[in-house]
Coordinates of C-alpha atoms in Angstrom, one line a residue:
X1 CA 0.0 0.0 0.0
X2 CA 1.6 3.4 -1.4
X3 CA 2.6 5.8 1.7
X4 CA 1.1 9.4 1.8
X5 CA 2.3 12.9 3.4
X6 CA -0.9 14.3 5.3
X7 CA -1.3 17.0 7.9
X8 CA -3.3 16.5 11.1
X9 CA -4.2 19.0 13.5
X10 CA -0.7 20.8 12.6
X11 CA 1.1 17.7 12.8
X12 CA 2.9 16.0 9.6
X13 CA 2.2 12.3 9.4
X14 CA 3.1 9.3 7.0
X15 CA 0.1 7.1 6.4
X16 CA -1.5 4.4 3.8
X17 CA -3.2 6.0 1.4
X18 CA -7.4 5.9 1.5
X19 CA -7.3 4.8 5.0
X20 CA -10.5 6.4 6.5
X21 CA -9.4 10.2 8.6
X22 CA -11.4 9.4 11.4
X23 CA -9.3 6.1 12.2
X24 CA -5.6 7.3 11.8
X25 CA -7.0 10.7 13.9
X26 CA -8.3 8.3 16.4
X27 CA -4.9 6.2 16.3
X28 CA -3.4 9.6 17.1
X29 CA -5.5 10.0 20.7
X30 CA -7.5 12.5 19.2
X31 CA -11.0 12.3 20.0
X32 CA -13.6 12.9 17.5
X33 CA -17.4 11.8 18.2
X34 CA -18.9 9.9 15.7
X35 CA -22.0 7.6 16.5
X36 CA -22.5 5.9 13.2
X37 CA -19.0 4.2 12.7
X38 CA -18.2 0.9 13.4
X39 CA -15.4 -0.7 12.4
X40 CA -16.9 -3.9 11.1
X41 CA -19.1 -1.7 8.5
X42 CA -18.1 0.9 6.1
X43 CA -18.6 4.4 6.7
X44 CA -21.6 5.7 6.3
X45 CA -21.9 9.1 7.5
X46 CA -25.0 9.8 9.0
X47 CA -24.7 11.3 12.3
X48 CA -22.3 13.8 11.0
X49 CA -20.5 14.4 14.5
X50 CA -17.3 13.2 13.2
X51 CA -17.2 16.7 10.7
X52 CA -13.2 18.2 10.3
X53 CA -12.0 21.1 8.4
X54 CA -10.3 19.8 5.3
X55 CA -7.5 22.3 3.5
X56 CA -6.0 21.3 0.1
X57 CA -4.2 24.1 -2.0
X58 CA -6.8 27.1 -2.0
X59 CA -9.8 25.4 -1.4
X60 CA -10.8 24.8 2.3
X61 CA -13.9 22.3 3.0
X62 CA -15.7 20.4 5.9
X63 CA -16.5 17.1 5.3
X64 CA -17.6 13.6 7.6
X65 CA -14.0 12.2 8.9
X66 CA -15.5 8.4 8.8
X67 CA -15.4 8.5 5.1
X68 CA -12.7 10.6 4.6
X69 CA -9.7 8.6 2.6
X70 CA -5.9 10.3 3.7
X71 CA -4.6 11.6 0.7
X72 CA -1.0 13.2 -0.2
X73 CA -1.3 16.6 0.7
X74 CA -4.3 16.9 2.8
X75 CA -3.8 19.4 5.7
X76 CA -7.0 18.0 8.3
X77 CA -8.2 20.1 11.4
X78 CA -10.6 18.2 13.9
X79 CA -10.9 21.0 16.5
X80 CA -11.1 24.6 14.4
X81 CA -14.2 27.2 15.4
X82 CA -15.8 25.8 12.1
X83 CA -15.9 22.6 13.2
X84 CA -16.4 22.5 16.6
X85 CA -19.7 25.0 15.7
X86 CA -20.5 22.8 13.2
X87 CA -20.8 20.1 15.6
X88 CA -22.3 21.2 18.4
X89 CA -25.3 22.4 15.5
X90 CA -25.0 19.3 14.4
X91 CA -25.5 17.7 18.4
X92 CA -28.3 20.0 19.1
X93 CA -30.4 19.0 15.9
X94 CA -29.6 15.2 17.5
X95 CA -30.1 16.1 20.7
X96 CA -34.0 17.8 20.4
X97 CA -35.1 14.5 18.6
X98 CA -33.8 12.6 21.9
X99 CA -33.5 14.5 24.7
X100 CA -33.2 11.7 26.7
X101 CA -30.5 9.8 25.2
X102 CA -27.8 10.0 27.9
X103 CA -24.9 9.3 24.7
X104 CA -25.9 12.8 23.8
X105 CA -26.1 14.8 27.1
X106 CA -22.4 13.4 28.0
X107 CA -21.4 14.3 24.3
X108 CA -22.8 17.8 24.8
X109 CA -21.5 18.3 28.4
X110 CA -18.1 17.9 26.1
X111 CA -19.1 20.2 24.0
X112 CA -20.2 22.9 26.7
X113 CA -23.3 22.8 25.9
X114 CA -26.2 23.1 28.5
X115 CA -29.1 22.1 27.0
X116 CA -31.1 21.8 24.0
X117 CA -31.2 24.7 21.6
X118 CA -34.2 23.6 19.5
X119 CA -37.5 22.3 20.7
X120 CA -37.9 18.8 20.9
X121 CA -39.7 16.8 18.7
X122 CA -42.5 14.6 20.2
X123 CA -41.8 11.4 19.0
X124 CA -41.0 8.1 20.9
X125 CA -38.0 5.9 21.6
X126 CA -34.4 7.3 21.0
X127 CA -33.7 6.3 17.8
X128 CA -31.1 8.6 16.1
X129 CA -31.7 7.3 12.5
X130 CA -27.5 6.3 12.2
X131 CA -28.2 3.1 10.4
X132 CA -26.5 0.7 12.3
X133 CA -28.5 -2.0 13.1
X134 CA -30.0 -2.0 9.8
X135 CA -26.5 -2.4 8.3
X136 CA -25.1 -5.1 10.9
X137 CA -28.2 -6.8 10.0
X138 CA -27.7 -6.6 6.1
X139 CA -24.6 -6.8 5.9
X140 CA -23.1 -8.6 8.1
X141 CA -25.4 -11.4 8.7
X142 CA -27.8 -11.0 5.2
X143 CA -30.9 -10.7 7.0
X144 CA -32.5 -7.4 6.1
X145 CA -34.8 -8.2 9.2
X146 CA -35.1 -4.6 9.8
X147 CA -34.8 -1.4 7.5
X148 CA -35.5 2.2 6.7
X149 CA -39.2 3.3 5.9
X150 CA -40.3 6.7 4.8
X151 CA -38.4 10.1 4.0
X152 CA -37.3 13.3 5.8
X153 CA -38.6 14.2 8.8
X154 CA -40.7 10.6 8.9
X155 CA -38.0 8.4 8.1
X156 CA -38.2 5.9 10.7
X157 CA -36.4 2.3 11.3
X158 CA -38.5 -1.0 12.1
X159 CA -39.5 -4.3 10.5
X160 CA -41.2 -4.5 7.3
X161 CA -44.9 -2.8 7.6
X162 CA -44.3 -2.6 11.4
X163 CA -45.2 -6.4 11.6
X164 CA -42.9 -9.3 13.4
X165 CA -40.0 -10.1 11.5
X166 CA -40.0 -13.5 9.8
X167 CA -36.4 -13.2 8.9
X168 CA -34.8 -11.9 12.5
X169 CA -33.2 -14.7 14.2
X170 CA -32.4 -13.3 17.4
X171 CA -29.0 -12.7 17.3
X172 CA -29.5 -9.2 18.9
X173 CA -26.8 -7.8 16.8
X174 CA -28.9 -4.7 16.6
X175 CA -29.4 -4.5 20.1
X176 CA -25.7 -4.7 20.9
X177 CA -24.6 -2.3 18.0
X178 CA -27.1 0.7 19.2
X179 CA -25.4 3.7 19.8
X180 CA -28.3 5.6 22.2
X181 CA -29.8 1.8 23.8
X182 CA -33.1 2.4 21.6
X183 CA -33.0 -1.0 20.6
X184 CA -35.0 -3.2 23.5
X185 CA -34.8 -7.1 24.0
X186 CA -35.7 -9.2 26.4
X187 CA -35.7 -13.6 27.8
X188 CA -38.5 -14.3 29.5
X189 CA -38.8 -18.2 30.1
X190 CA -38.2 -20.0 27.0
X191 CA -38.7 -17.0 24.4
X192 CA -36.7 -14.1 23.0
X193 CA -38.8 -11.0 23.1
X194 CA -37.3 -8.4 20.5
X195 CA -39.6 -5.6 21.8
X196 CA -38.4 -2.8 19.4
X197 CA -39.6 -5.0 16.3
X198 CA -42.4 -6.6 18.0
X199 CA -40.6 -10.4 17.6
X200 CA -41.1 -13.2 19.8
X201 CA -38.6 -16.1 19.1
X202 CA -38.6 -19.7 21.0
X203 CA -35.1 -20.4 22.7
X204 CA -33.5 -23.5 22.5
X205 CA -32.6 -25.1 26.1
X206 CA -29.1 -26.2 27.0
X207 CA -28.9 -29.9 27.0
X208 CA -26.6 -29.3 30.0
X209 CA -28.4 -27.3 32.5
X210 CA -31.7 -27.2 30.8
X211 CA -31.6 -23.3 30.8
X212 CA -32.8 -21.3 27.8
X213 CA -29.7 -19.5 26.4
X214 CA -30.3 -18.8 22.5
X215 CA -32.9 -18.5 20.2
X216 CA -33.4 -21.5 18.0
X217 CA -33.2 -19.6 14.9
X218 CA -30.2 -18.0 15.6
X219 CA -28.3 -21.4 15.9
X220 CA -29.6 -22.6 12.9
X221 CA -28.5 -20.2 11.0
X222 CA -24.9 -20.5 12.7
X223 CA -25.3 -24.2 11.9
X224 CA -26.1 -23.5 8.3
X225 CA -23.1 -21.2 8.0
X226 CA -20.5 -22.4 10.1
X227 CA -18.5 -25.4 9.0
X228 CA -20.0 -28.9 10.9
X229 CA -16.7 -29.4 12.8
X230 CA -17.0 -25.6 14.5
X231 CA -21.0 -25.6 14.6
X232 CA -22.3 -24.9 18.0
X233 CA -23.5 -27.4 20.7
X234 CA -26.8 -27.0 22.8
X235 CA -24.4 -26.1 25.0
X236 CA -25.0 -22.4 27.3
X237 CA -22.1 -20.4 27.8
X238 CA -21.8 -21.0 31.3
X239 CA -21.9 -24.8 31.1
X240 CA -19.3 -24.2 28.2
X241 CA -16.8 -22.1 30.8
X242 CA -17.4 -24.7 33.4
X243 CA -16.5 -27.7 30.6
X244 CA -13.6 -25.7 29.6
X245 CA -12.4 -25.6 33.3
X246 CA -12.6 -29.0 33.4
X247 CA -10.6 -30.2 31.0
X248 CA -8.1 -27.9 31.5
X249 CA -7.6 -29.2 35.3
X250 CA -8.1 -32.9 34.2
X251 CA -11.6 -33.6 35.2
X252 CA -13.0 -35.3 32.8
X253 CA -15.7 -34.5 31.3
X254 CA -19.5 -36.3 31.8
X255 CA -20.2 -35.7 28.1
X256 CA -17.3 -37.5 26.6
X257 CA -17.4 -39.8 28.9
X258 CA -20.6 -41.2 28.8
X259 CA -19.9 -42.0 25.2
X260 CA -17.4 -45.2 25.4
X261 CA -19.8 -46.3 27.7
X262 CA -22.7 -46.2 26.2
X263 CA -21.0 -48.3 23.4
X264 CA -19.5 -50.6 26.0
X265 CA -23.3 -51.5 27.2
X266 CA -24.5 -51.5 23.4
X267 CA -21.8 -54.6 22.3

């Protein structure tokens, strides 16, 4: 990968080129907010927190950091008066659709800002539109079990037509990957509740403990794309830990050995 000459915040660096702004600045220890970026999905550029001041010749530009690529010459500010107005506009806009999202009042408190600038909107949860989940879900497991509906000031997330999903599995990759906790799930007994799309799924039970630990659509769909040898048991974490501690102090383990006996009895 070719090596480029770049400026950050006054300081000359040496970098790969196209690598994405906000990661070498964060690489540096400087702190930029950015709610939308995760680093096992491509930029995307929503939230717009992660804004810099971008200098190249004459021409001087703001522009999202996430999907920024370091190029020769570049001189890259991430804390000028332009920018740091820009985002705390850009925070307030965020912050009066969800006042209550307690990312954005430590975010602001950063920011020195006090309180909301603009009314807030009356509209429920605290869903920031950044397009996370419905990306993790896409494209990183291929399940579209959620998406975007609407335009502009309706634009909302959810499942198709607001109904239960038929193609979540209840992996809870959205509710892991939410920046602002809007995403709600819940076990109760022997079924998954995914309360923010409305989707019950059954858990299977580990064949261990008899505890419900996963729902049985998730692990079929691990099954289906995991080679057999590395497929999941019907096996809970915690009776997987205690198994692992086993072995490894030389306790054998009931499982494996119930097998040679079982075979013993059966000749």
């Amino acid at each position: 990968m070719a090596l480029v000459k770049t400026t950050i915040d006054g300081k000359d660096i040496e970098v790969e080129r196209d690598r994405w702004a906000l990661d070498v600045a964060r690489e540096m220890g400087i702190d930029i907010p950015a709610l939308c970026h995760h680093a096992a999905l491509e930029p995307y550029g929503a939230c717009r927190l992660c804004v810099v001041e971008v200098t190249k010749g004459k021409w001087t530009w703001l522009t999202t950091s996430c999907d920024l690529p370091v190029r020769e010459g570049l001189s890259i500010r991430t804390d000028s008066p332009a920018v740091l107005n820009a985002r705390k506009t850009t925070l307030e806009l965020l912050w009066a659709e969800v006042p209550e999202a307690s990312e954005l009042q430590d975010l602001a408190h950063q920011l020195g800002l006090e309180g909301p600038r603009f009314n807030p909107r009356s509209k429920t949860g605290r869903c920031i539109l950044c397009g996370l989940c419905v990306r993790a879900c896409k494209k990183i497991l291929g399940q579209s079990a959620i998406s975007f509906s609407n335009r502009g000031a309706y634009r909302t997330v959810g499942t198709p037509f607001d109904e239960p999903s038929d193609t979540c599995i209840g992996c809870r990759a959205c509710v892991a990957i939410c920046p602002t906790g809007h995403i709600r799930s819940v076990d109760v007994g022997a079924v998954r509740r995914i309360e923010t799309w409305h989707t019950e799924l059954e858990q299977a039970r580990c064949q261990e403990c008899g505890q419900p630990f996963a729902a049985v659509k998730e692990l079929e769909f691990i099954r289906a794309n995991l080679p057999e040898h590395i497929a999941p048991e019907a096996v809970c974490p915690s009776c997987k830990r205690k198994e692992t501690v086993q072995r490894l102090s030389g306790i054998t383990n009931p499982r494996s050995a119930a097998a040679p006996r079982q075979e013993a009895d059966a000749g």
